[in-house]
Short mmCIF file of C-alpha atoms and ligand atoms in Angstrom, two decimals:
data_model
loop_
_atom_site.label_atom_id
_atom_site.label_comp_id
_atom_site.label_asym_id
_atom_site.label_seq_id
_atom_site.Cartn_x
_atom_site.Cartn_y
_atom_site.Cartn_z
CA UNK O 749 -23.29 -32.97 152.35
CA UNK O 750 -25.56 -30.22 153.61
CA UNK O 751 -29.28 -30.84 153.58
CA UNK O 752 -31.09 -28.97 150.82
CA UNK O 753 -32.62 -25.78 152.21
CA UNK O 754 -36.37 -25.77 151.90
CA UNK O 755 -36.72 -22.67 149.77
CA UNK O 756 -37.59 -23.16 146.11
CA UNK O 757 -34.90 -20.64 145.15
CA UNK O 758 -32.16 -23.13 145.77
CA UNK O 759 -33.80 -26.13 144.15
CA UNK O 760 -32.67 -27.22 140.72
CA UNK O 761 -34.95 -27.55 137.73
CA UNK O 762 -33.16 -30.55 136.22
CA UNK O 763 -30.55 -33.02 137.36
CA UNK O 764 -28.83 -35.40 134.92
CA UNK O 765 -27.41 -38.45 136.69
CA UNK O 766 -25.19 -41.27 135.43
CA UNK O 767 -24.12 -39.08 132.54
CA UNK O 768 -21.04 -39.54 130.39
CA UNK O 769 -20.11 -35.87 130.18
CA UNK O 770 -18.47 -34.45 127.07
CA UNK O 771 -17.86 -30.92 128.30
CA UNK O 772 -17.15 -29.26 124.93
CA UNK O 773 -13.39 -29.06 125.44
CA UNK O 774 -11.13 -31.38 123.47
CA UNK O 775 -10.53 -33.69 126.43
CA UNK O 776 -12.16 -37.06 127.00
CA UNK O 777 -15.52 -37.68 128.64
CA UNK O 778 -15.99 -38.32 132.36
CA UNK O 779 -18.86 -39.82 134.37
CA UNK O 780 -20.79 -37.40 136.53
CA UNK O 781 -23.93 -35.40 137.11
CA UNK O 782 -25.11 -31.98 136.07
CA UNK O 783 -27.71 -29.72 137.68
CA UNK O 784 -29.59 -26.93 135.93
CA UNK O 785 -31.33 -23.96 137.53
CA UNK O 786 -33.22 -21.51 135.34
CA UNK O 787 -31.38 -21.13 132.06
CA UNK O 788 -27.93 -21.95 133.47
CA UNK O 789 -25.86 -24.92 134.52
CA UNK O 790 -25.74 -24.67 138.31
CA UNK O 791 -23.46 -27.59 139.15
CA UNK O 792 -21.20 -30.18 137.53
CA UNK O 793 -20.34 -32.89 140.04
CA UNK O 794 -18.97 -36.37 140.39
CA UNK O 795 -21.51 -39.16 140.51
CA UNK O 796 -23.69 -39.28 143.66
CA UNK O 797 -22.88 -35.85 145.07
CA UNK O 798 -26.05 -33.96 144.20
CA UNK O 799 -28.70 -35.08 146.74
CA UNK O 800 -31.79 -37.00 145.69
CA UNK O 801 -34.90 -34.86 145.40
CA UNK O 802 -33.00 -31.66 144.76
CA UNK O 803 -34.65 -31.03 141.39
CA UNK O 804 -38.09 -30.78 139.88
CA UNK O 805 -37.02 -33.30 137.27
CA UNK O 806 -34.43 -36.05 137.41
CA UNK O 807 -32.99 -37.63 134.29
CA UNK O 808 -31.16 -40.92 134.75
CA UNK O 809 -29.00 -41.13 131.64
CA UNK O 810 -27.80 -44.69 132.43
CA UNK O 811 -24.37 -43.94 130.99
CA UNK O 812 -25.56 -42.11 127.90
CA UNK O 813 -23.70 -39.00 126.77
CA UNK O 814 -24.46 -35.44 127.85
CA UNK O 815 -22.86 -32.69 125.76
CA UNK O 816 -23.30 -28.97 125.20
CA UNK O 817 -25.98 -28.36 122.54
CA UNK O 818 -24.38 -28.33 119.12
CA UNK O 819 -23.71 -25.01 117.39
CA UNK O 820 -24.27 -25.00 113.64
CA UNK O 821 -21.47 -22.68 112.58
CA UNK O 822 -22.69 -22.21 109.01
CA UNK O 823 -26.36 -21.80 108.17
CA UNK O 824 -28.80 -20.02 105.93
CA UNK O 825 -31.51 -20.21 108.59
CA UNK O 826 -32.26 -16.46 108.66
CA UNK O 827 -35.85 -16.91 107.50
CA UNK O 828 -36.71 -20.45 108.58
CA UNK O 829 -36.25 -19.43 112.25
CA UNK O 830 -39.19 -17.07 111.69
CA UNK O 831 -41.34 -19.15 109.29
CA UNK O 832 -40.93 -22.61 110.86
CA UNK O 833 -39.57 -21.62 114.24
CA UNK O 834 -39.59 -25.14 115.67
CA UNK O 835 -36.39 -25.77 113.67
CA UNK O 836 -37.00 -29.52 113.65
CA UNK O 837 -34.25 -30.34 111.11
CA UNK O 838 -31.69 -28.79 113.46
CA UNK O 839 -32.94 -29.49 116.99
CA UNK O 840 -33.50 -33.16 116.08
CA UNK O 841 -29.72 -33.35 115.49
CA UNK O 842 -28.95 -31.87 118.90
CA UNK O 843 -28.35 -28.37 117.52
CA UNK O 844 -29.25 -25.59 119.97
CA UNK O 845 -27.69 -22.56 118.24
CA UNK O 846 -27.40 -21.63 114.57
CA UNK O 847 -25.13 -19.01 113.00
CA UNK O 848 -27.24 -17.37 110.28
CA UNK O 849 -26.31 -14.85 107.60
CA UNK O 850 -23.46 -16.69 105.89
CA UNK O 851 -22.01 -16.32 102.38
CA UNK O 852 -22.86 -12.61 102.17
CA UNK O 853 -26.58 -13.47 102.32
CA UNK O 854 -28.63 -12.12 105.22
CA UNK O 855 -32.31 -11.29 105.60
CA UNK O 856 -31.49 -7.90 107.16
CA UNK O 857 -30.90 -5.04 106.58
CA UNK O 858 -32.26 -4.96 103.02
CA UNK O 859 -35.60 -4.89 101.19
CA UNK O 860 -36.43 -5.38 97.50
CA UNK O 861 -38.97 -3.89 95.12
CA UNK O 862 -38.65 -6.76 92.64
CA UNK O 863 -37.39 -10.31 93.01
CA UNK O 864 -34.18 -10.63 95.01
CA UNK O 865 -31.30 -11.67 92.71
CA UNK O 866 -29.38 -14.93 93.22
CA UNK O 867 -28.01 -15.87 95.68
CA UNK O 868 -30.34 -13.77 97.87
CA UNK O 869 -33.25 -15.83 96.52
CA UNK O 870 -31.92 -18.81 98.50
CA UNK O 871 -33.74 -17.24 101.46
CA UNK O 872 -36.96 -16.56 99.58
CA UNK O 873 -38.73 -13.95 97.47
CA UNK O 874 -39.37 -10.24 97.96
CA UNK O 875 -41.87 -10.85 100.80
CA UNK O 876 -39.18 -12.57 102.88
CA UNK O 877 -37.06 -9.42 102.92
CA UNK O 878 -39.15 -7.37 105.34
CA UNK O 879 -36.39 -6.02 107.60
CA UNK O 880 -34.89 -2.65 106.64
CA UNK O 881 -32.90 -2.59 109.88
CA UNK O 882 -31.27 -5.29 111.99
CA UNK O 883 -33.37 -4.10 114.94
CA UNK O 884 -36.49 -5.09 112.96
CA UNK O 885 -35.05 -8.55 112.42
CA UNK O 886 -33.98 -8.91 116.07
CA UNK O 887 -37.52 -8.01 117.14
CA UNK O 888 -38.97 -10.63 114.78
CA UNK O 889 -36.69 -13.28 116.33
CA UNK O 890 -37.82 -12.27 119.81
CA UNK O 891 -41.45 -12.52 118.74
CA UNK O 892 -41.01 -15.87 116.98
CA UNK O 893 -39.03 -17.44 119.85
CA UNK O 894 -37.39 -20.10 117.68
CA UNK O 895 -36.61 -23.61 118.92
CA UNK O 896 -32.89 -22.81 118.76
CA UNK O 897 -30.75 -19.79 119.55
CA UNK O 898 -29.74 -17.59 116.63
CA UNK O 899 -26.52 -15.65 116.12
CA UNK O 900 -26.75 -13.50 113.00
CA UNK O 901 -24.06 -12.33 110.63
CA UNK O 902 -24.69 -9.41 108.27
CA UNK O 903 -24.10 -10.29 104.62
CA UNK O 904 -22.03 -8.07 102.37
CA UNK O 905 -24.44 -8.74 99.47
CA UNK O 906 -27.31 -7.51 101.66
CA UNK O 907 -25.37 -4.34 102.53
CA UNK O 908 -24.40 -3.76 98.89
CA UNK O 909 -27.90 -4.34 97.51
CA UNK O 910 -29.30 -1.97 100.13
CA UNK O 911 -26.90 0.86 99.26
CA UNK O 912 -25.45 0.54 95.75
CA UNK O 913 -26.73 1.64 92.35
CA UNK O 914 -24.48 -0.66 90.27
CA UNK O 915 -24.02 -3.95 92.09
CA UNK O 916 -21.30 -5.14 89.69
CA UNK O 917 -18.99 -2.24 90.52
CA UNK O 918 -16.76 -1.52 93.47
CA UNK O 919 -18.63 0.57 96.06
CA UNK O 920 -18.04 4.34 95.98
CA UNK O 921 -16.98 6.21 99.11
CA UNK O 922 -20.58 7.37 99.65
CA UNK O 923 -21.84 3.80 99.28
CA UNK O 924 -19.24 2.45 101.69
CA UNK O 925 -20.23 5.12 104.17
CA UNK O 926 -23.91 4.13 103.80
CA UNK O 927 -22.92 0.49 104.43
CA UNK O 928 -20.95 1.47 107.55
CA UNK O 929 -24.05 3.19 108.98
CA UNK O 930 -25.91 -0.09 108.57
CA UNK O 931 -23.02 -1.97 110.19
CA UNK O 932 -23.25 0.28 113.24
CA UNK O 933 -27.02 -0.17 113.47
CA UNK O 934 -26.70 -3.95 113.19
CA UNK O 935 -23.94 -4.25 115.79
CA UNK O 936 -25.84 -1.92 118.14
CA UNK O 937 -28.76 -4.31 117.96
CA UNK O 938 -26.99 -7.62 118.48
CA UNK O 939 -25.50 -8.82 115.18
CA UNK O 940 -22.58 -11.22 115.56
CA UNK O 941 -20.45 -10.08 112.64
CA UNK O 942 -19.91 -9.98 108.90
CA UNK O 943 -19.99 -12.40 106.00
CA UNK O 944 -19.01 -12.19 102.36
CA UNK O 945 -19.85 -14.35 99.36
CA UNK O 946 -17.24 -13.03 96.94
CA UNK O 947 -17.98 -15.99 94.68
CA UNK O 948 -21.45 -14.56 93.96
CA UNK O 949 -22.31 -11.86 91.39
CA UNK O 950 -23.87 -9.55 94.02
CA UNK O 951 -20.60 -9.53 95.98
CA UNK O 952 -17.89 -10.21 93.38
CA UNK O 953 -17.61 -6.51 92.44
CA UNK O 954 -16.18 -5.77 95.88
CA UNK O 955 -12.40 -5.73 95.80
CA UNK O 956 -10.26 -6.62 98.81
CA UNK O 957 -10.10 -2.94 99.77
CA UNK O 958 -13.87 -2.58 100.01
CA UNK O 959 -14.16 -5.78 102.05
CA UNK O 960 -11.41 -4.64 104.43
CA UNK O 961 -13.16 -1.30 105.00
CA UNK O 962 -16.38 -3.01 106.04
CA UNK O 963 -14.64 -5.76 108.01
CA UNK O 964 -12.65 -3.16 109.97
CA UNK O 965 -15.85 -1.56 111.22
CA UNK O 966 -17.20 -4.95 112.29
CA UNK O 967 -13.92 -5.65 114.08
CA UNK O 968 -14.14 -2.37 115.98
CA UNK O 969 -17.60 -3.42 117.15
CA UNK O 970 -16.51 -6.91 118.28
CA UNK O 971 -17.75 -8.84 115.24
CA UNK O 972 -16.18 -11.73 113.32
CA UNK O 973 -15.66 -12.20 109.57
CA UNK O 974 -16.80 -15.31 107.66
CA UNK O 975 -16.11 -15.64 103.95
CA UNK O 976 -17.34 -17.78 101.11
CA UNK O 977 -14.23 -17.05 99.13
CA UNK O 978 -13.99 -15.76 95.56
CA UNK O 979 -12.70 -19.07 94.31
CA UNK O 980 -12.74 -22.63 95.68
CA UNK O 981 -11.34 -24.19 92.52
CA UNK O 982 -8.14 -23.45 90.56
CA UNK O 983 -7.42 -20.18 92.40
CA UNK O 984 -8.24 -21.36 95.91
CA UNK O 985 -4.76 -20.40 97.20
CA UNK O 986 -5.15 -16.84 95.89
CA UNK O 987 -8.51 -16.64 97.64
CA UNK O 988 -7.04 -17.84 100.92
CA UNK O 989 -4.31 -15.20 100.59
CA UNK O 990 -6.96 -12.52 99.95
CA UNK O 991 -9.03 -13.63 102.95
CA UNK O 992 -6.02 -13.68 105.28
CA UNK O 993 -4.82 -10.29 104.10
CA UNK O 994 -8.29 -8.75 104.57
CA UNK O 995 -8.57 -10.16 108.07
CA UNK O 996 -5.06 -8.98 108.95
CA UNK O 997 -5.85 -5.45 107.78
CA UNK O 998 -9.15 -5.43 109.63
CA UNK O 999 -7.73 -7.20 112.73
CA UNK O 1000 -10.70 -9.53 112.81
CA UNK O 1001 -11.39 -13.18 113.56
CA UNK O 1002 -11.49 -14.93 110.15
CA UNK O 1003 -13.69 -17.90 109.30
CA UNK O 1004 -13.18 -19.57 105.93
CA UNK O 1005 -16.59 -20.97 105.02
CA UNK O 1006 -17.27 -24.56 103.89
CA UNK O 1007 -13.63 -25.08 102.93
CA UNK O 1008 -13.23 -27.28 99.89
CA UNK O 1009 -11.17 -27.79 96.77
CA UNK O 1010 -13.89 -28.14 94.17
CA UNK O 1011 -13.62 -29.70 90.74
CA UNK O 1012 -11.87 -32.94 89.80
CA UNK O 1013 -8.68 -31.16 88.72
CA UNK O 1014 -8.35 -29.68 92.23
CA UNK O 1015 -8.97 -32.85 94.18
CA UNK O 1016 -6.26 -33.49 96.73
CA UNK O 1017 -5.27 -29.85 97.00
CA UNK O 1018 -6.34 -29.56 100.64
CA UNK O 1019 -2.79 -30.92 101.09
CA UNK O 1020 -1.71 -27.45 99.94
CA UNK O 1021 -4.44 -25.27 101.44
CA UNK O 1022 -4.49 -26.55 105.02
CA UNK O 1023 -0.77 -25.94 105.72
CA UNK O 1024 -1.17 -22.38 104.35
CA UNK O 1025 -4.12 -21.78 106.67
CA UNK O 1026 -2.25 -23.32 109.59
CA UNK O 1027 0.75 -21.05 108.99
CA UNK O 1028 -1.46 -17.95 108.80
CA UNK O 1029 -3.12 -19.02 112.06
CA UNK O 1030 0.18 -18.26 113.82
CA UNK O 1031 -0.38 -14.59 113.00
CA UNK O 1032 -4.14 -14.12 113.30
CA UNK O 1033 -7.20 -15.97 114.60
CA UNK O 1034 -8.53 -18.25 111.85
CA UNK O 1035 -11.11 -21.01 111.80
CA UNK O 1036 -12.73 -23.03 109.05
CA UNK O 1037 -16.18 -24.51 108.81
CA UNK O 1038 -17.04 -27.69 106.91
CA UNK O 1039 -19.88 -30.11 106.36
CA UNK O 1040 -19.35 -33.89 106.29
CA UNK O 1041 -20.30 -34.65 102.68
CA UNK O 1042 -18.52 -34.71 99.33
CA UNK O 1043 -21.29 -32.78 97.53
CA UNK O 1044 -22.09 -29.08 97.78
CA UNK O 1045 -25.35 -27.28 97.06
CA UNK O 1046 -26.41 -23.83 95.87
CA UNK O 1047 -28.31 -22.23 92.99
CA UNK O 1048 -28.30 -24.13 89.70
CA UNK O 1049 -25.65 -22.17 87.77
CA UNK O 1050 -24.86 -22.63 84.10
CA UNK O 1051 -21.15 -22.15 84.77
CA UNK O 1052 -21.21 -25.12 87.16
CA UNK O 1053 -23.08 -27.45 84.78
CA UNK O 1054 -20.85 -30.28 83.57
CA UNK O 1055 -20.94 -33.98 82.76
CA UNK O 1056 -17.81 -34.60 84.84
CA UNK O 1057 -19.73 -35.03 88.10
CA UNK O 1058 -23.31 -35.79 89.11
CA UNK O 1059 -25.77 -32.89 89.55
CA UNK O 1060 -29.09 -33.35 91.36
CA UNK O 1061 -31.90 -30.78 91.25
CA UNK O 1062 -33.15 -29.58 94.66
CA UNK O 1063 -35.86 -27.20 93.46
CA UNK O 1064 -37.02 -25.52 90.26
CA UNK O 1065 -39.52 -22.73 89.92
CA UNK O 1066 -40.81 -23.66 86.42
CA UNK O 1067 -40.49 -27.45 87.02
CA UNK O 1068 -41.05 -28.20 90.72
CA UNK O 1069 -41.85 -31.82 89.80
CA UNK O 1070 -38.19 -32.64 89.03
CA UNK O 1071 -36.81 -31.87 92.52
CA UNK O 1072 -34.73 -34.86 93.65
CA UNK O 1073 -33.87 -36.01 90.12
CA UNK O 1074 -30.49 -35.92 88.36
CA UNK O 1075 -29.95 -33.22 85.76
CA UNK O 1076 -28.62 -35.85 83.31
CA UNK O 1077 -31.83 -37.90 83.58
CA UNK O 1078 -33.98 -34.81 83.07
CA UNK O 1079 -31.92 -33.77 80.03
CA UNK O 1080 -32.19 -37.27 78.54
CA UNK O 1081 -35.94 -37.34 79.07
CA UNK O 1082 -36.33 -33.95 77.41
CA UNK O 1083 -33.95 -34.87 74.59
CA UNK O 1084 -31.72 -31.83 75.22
CA UNK O 1085 -28.17 -31.28 76.47
CA UNK O 1086 -27.33 -30.51 80.11
CA UNK O 1087 -27.03 -26.76 79.58
CA UNK O 1088 -30.36 -26.50 77.77
CA UNK O 1089 -32.03 -28.53 80.54
CA UNK O 1090 -30.47 -26.23 83.15
CA UNK O 1091 -31.73 -23.17 81.25
CA UNK O 1092 -35.27 -24.56 81.26
CA UNK O 1093 -35.12 -25.33 84.99
CA UNK O 1094 -33.85 -21.89 86.03
CA UNK O 1095 -34.38 -20.45 88.62
CA UNK O 1096 -33.46 -23.62 90.44
CA UNK O 1097 -31.17 -25.19 93.02
CA UNK O 1098 -28.78 -28.11 92.73
CA UNK O 1099 -26.48 -30.51 94.54
CA UNK O 1100 -23.04 -30.81 92.92
CA UNK O 1101 -20.94 -33.92 93.65
CA UNK O 1102 -17.73 -31.95 93.21
CA UNK O 1103 -15.50 -32.92 96.14
CA UNK O 1104 -13.12 -35.71 96.93
CA UNK O 1105 -13.76 -37.79 100.05
CA UNK O 1106 -10.11 -37.68 101.14
CA UNK O 1107 -10.23 -33.88 101.03
CA UNK O 1108 -13.45 -33.92 103.06
CA UNK O 1109 -11.79 -36.07 105.72
CA UNK O 1110 -8.61 -34.00 105.74
CA UNK O 1111 -10.62 -30.81 106.28
CA UNK O 1112 -12.85 -32.34 108.97
CA UNK O 1113 -9.79 -33.57 110.91
CA UNK O 1114 -7.99 -30.22 110.71
CA UNK O 1115 -7.76 -28.79 114.26
CA UNK O 1116 -9.19 -25.37 113.26
CA UNK O 1117 -12.29 -26.86 111.61
CA UNK O 1118 -15.74 -26.33 113.10
CA UNK O 1119 -18.79 -28.24 111.92
CA UNK O 1120 -21.38 -26.27 109.97
CA UNK O 1121 -24.22 -27.76 107.94
CA UNK O 1122 -24.62 -25.12 105.20
CA UNK O 1123 -28.12 -26.63 104.91
CA UNK O 1124 -30.66 -24.92 102.66
CA UNK O 1125 -33.96 -25.15 104.54
CA UNK O 1126 -36.23 -23.80 101.79
CA UNK O 1127 -35.24 -26.37 99.15
CA UNK O 1128 -37.94 -28.81 98.15
CA UNK O 1129 -35.49 -31.74 98.06
CA UNK O 1130 -32.62 -30.46 100.21
CA UNK O 1131 -29.05 -31.73 100.48
CA UNK O 1132 -29.06 -34.26 103.38
CA UNK O 1133 -26.65 -32.04 105.34
CA UNK O 1134 -29.70 -30.06 106.49
CA UNK O 1135 -30.95 -32.97 108.63
CA UNK O 1136 -27.85 -35.12 109.13
CA UNK O 1137 -24.64 -33.14 109.58
CA UNK O 1138 -23.98 -33.40 113.33
CA UNK O 1139 -24.91 -37.06 113.97
CA UNK O 1140 -22.94 -37.93 110.81
CA UNK O 1141 -19.74 -36.34 112.12
CA UNK O 1142 -20.08 -38.15 115.46
CA UNK O 1143 -21.49 -41.48 114.25
CA UNK O 1144 -19.95 -41.95 110.84
CA UNK O 1145 -16.68 -40.04 110.94
CA UNK O 1146 -15.71 -40.38 114.63
CA UNK O 1147 -17.20 -43.72 115.74
CA UNK O 1148 -17.34 -45.74 112.52
CA UNK O 1149 -14.29 -44.43 110.63
CA UNK O 1150 -12.23 -43.40 113.69
CA UNK O 1151 -11.21 -40.14 112.00
CA UNK O 1152 -10.98 -38.54 115.47
CA UNK O 1153 -12.30 -39.33 118.96
CA UNK O 1154 -15.91 -38.43 119.79
CA UNK O 1155 -14.74 -35.66 122.16
CA UNK O 1156 -12.98 -33.96 119.24
CA UNK O 1157 -16.15 -34.22 117.15
CA UNK O 1158 -18.09 -32.60 120.01
CA UNK O 1159 -15.45 -29.89 120.51
CA UNK O 1160 -15.71 -28.97 116.80
CA UNK O 1161 -19.45 -28.35 117.22
CA UNK O 1162 -19.47 -26.75 120.70
CA UNK O 1163 -16.52 -25.24 122.59
CA UNK O 1164 -14.43 -24.36 119.54
CA UNK O 1165 -17.38 -22.75 117.74
CA UNK O 1166 -18.54 -20.74 120.75
CA UNK O 1167 -15.06 -19.30 121.23
CA UNK O 1168 -14.63 -18.41 117.53
CA UNK O 1169 -17.99 -16.59 117.40
CA UNK O 1170 -17.70 -15.03 120.87
CA UNK O 1171 -20.87 -16.72 122.08
CA UNK O 1172 -20.71 -15.78 125.71
CA UNK O 1173 -21.21 -18.63 128.21
CA UNK O 1174 -22.14 -21.18 125.58
CA UNK O 1175 -20.53 -24.28 124.12
CA UNK O 1176 -19.30 -25.83 127.39
CA UNK O 1177 -20.69 -27.87 130.24
CA UNK O 1178 -19.43 -25.81 133.15
CA UNK O 1179 -20.97 -24.04 136.08
CA UNK O 1180 -22.54 -20.72 135.07
CA UNK O 1181 -22.79 -21.57 131.37
CA UNK O 1182 -26.16 -21.58 129.62
CA UNK O 1183 -27.91 -24.94 129.85
CA UNK O 1184 -28.00 -25.77 126.15
CA UNK O 1185 -27.64 -29.54 126.39
CA UNK O 1186 -28.05 -32.69 124.33
CA UNK O 1187 -28.45 -36.26 125.56
CA UNK O 1188 -27.33 -38.87 123.01
CA UNK O 1189 -26.32 -42.49 122.74
CA UNK O 1190 -22.70 -42.55 121.54
CA UNK O 1191 -23.05 -46.18 120.43
CA UNK O 1192 -25.95 -45.55 118.04
CA UNK O 1193 -25.87 -41.90 117.03
CA UNK O 1194 -25.73 -41.53 113.24
CA UNK O 1195 -27.39 -39.65 110.40
CA UNK O 1196 -30.25 -41.25 108.43
CA UNK O 1197 -30.88 -38.57 105.80
CA UNK O 1198 -29.61 -39.48 102.31
CA UNK O 1199 -29.49 -37.75 98.94
CA UNK O 1200 -32.49 -39.82 97.87
CA UNK O 1201 -34.44 -39.41 101.13
CA UNK O 1202 -33.03 -36.25 102.74
CA UNK O 1203 -35.58 -35.30 105.39
CA UNK O 1204 -35.18 -37.97 108.06
CA UNK O 1205 -34.47 -37.83 111.77
CA UNK O 1206 -31.04 -38.99 112.81
CA UNK O 1207 -30.64 -41.91 115.22
CA UNK O 1208 -29.39 -41.68 118.79
CA UNK O 1209 -30.37 -38.12 119.81
CA UNK O 1210 -32.59 -38.54 122.88
CA UNK O 1211 -33.31 -35.16 124.51
CA UNK O 1212 -32.42 -31.57 123.72
CA UNK O 1213 -32.49 -28.66 126.18
CA UNK O 1214 -32.31 -25.01 125.14
CA UNK O 1215 -31.71 -22.30 127.74
CA UNK O 1216 -32.46 -24.74 130.56
CA UNK O 1217 -35.73 -26.06 129.19
CA UNK O 1218 -36.56 -29.43 127.67
CA UNK O 1219 -37.23 -28.56 124.03
CA UNK O 1220 -37.29 -31.80 122.05
CA UNK O 1221 -37.40 -35.54 122.75
CA UNK O 1222 -36.60 -38.33 120.28
CA UNK O 1223 -39.23 -38.84 117.61
CA UNK O 1224 -41.31 -35.78 118.46
CA UNK O 1225 -42.59 -33.61 115.63
CA UNK O 1226 -43.30 -30.70 117.96
CA UNK O 1227 -40.68 -28.52 119.57
CA UNK O 1228 -41.00 -26.49 122.78
CA UNK O 1229 -39.41 -23.25 121.66
CA UNK O 1230 -36.91 -21.60 123.99
CA UNK O 1231 -34.37 -20.02 121.67
CA UNK O 1232 -33.27 -16.39 121.54
CA UNK O 1233 -30.99 -14.05 119.62
CA UNK O 1234 -27.47 -14.49 120.94
CA UNK O 1235 -24.25 -12.71 120.16
CA UNK O 1236 -22.81 -9.37 121.05
CA UNK O 1237 -25.16 -6.73 122.39
CA UNK O 1238 -23.69 -3.30 122.93
CA UNK O 1239 -24.40 -1.63 126.23
ZN1 ZN T 1787 -21.36 -20.33 100.78
#
């Protein structure tokens, strides 16, 4: 071993010793040490090979796990990264990068004169939409310096609302052309790709042809395509066929968002959907994202109100006091039926217990599935996925239930995700990669957030590093912010 030269240039900033390294691939962990210089991983070595005193800071992990920082593949964090840039709900789970702009909903490039329509109101009111161009949004991220990195998709609903006169119709040629100008501007300034929310009224008017036109332009600029499909219930197979055909036409990486078979009559049908997706994956690049819970959450919608499954209110503009209570209890107290109660609560958000646990497990285990929280950070009483998703996959599904080994859980939230979204030099522990890192205890890591008490730290996450800097330690309520906009930047 050569002595360390005495110039500060060659010293490391951090060395992690006695680490159990999960490198983000799907292979098992190995003991070793990792050195960080600046914002990059400078060395990955077997135990005892990096000399003592070679770093400003040494971290003896005593056999604890070191993994790439987790990448939340499905978020609605567009605004929270600016408003509460510490990103405590995410960084406390070991998340170091979030993919924003999902389900057709993005903060840029659109502004509103009145209130944004659902589902755009999931991100906030008119004041939140202050970014007529993606460059404006990118600048705001730079100025905020969030606690985590941000990769941003552009939502089709945002593009449509910015350019169309009748949002329920298919876009005209002139409107498509106006959308394509915005696509170019966004991709020039670092957007990561495209999302649709064809399930939602602001996007449902777009037929497959319109979507393919927009997706093709994103593909030409190196973007990906994520879709909250038109239907996740009875017609889920038709929606998968539509998504695959759009992606094939556009020659683009497809991501099927929060894959589920919703509604009691569709429970078990992931036995049909997953083989179809797997077969299509022979022809084009496809991934899925999923969260580890059997309840979903979005706006409170009259067409989703039912007495077949439980519905919990997450926020309500006219009745903020009922957040966290079940719709059925509220209706009983008011002496009205469920639909009348929902009408009185509107605008509001809800958690719908509409999935089957066996489907959830089948989707999580599927090799093309990435982990994404789909958390809604502005809800008063949010779905626990916002604070618990990543430790829950590792602690509950991998360690406790044995659904897959811990290295597979890690791969689904690091290496796989980075490759699907083209996040350059992220998602792996390897020399030259960005030093987004998480230290955790594999024997104790687990989520603590519940439906009743949803805003709790998880257990077992010890330290989180973003771009080479220590950003969060267990229990802290402050975050040292070192995140940046990541994704494709054109030359
Ligand atoms: Zn969605």
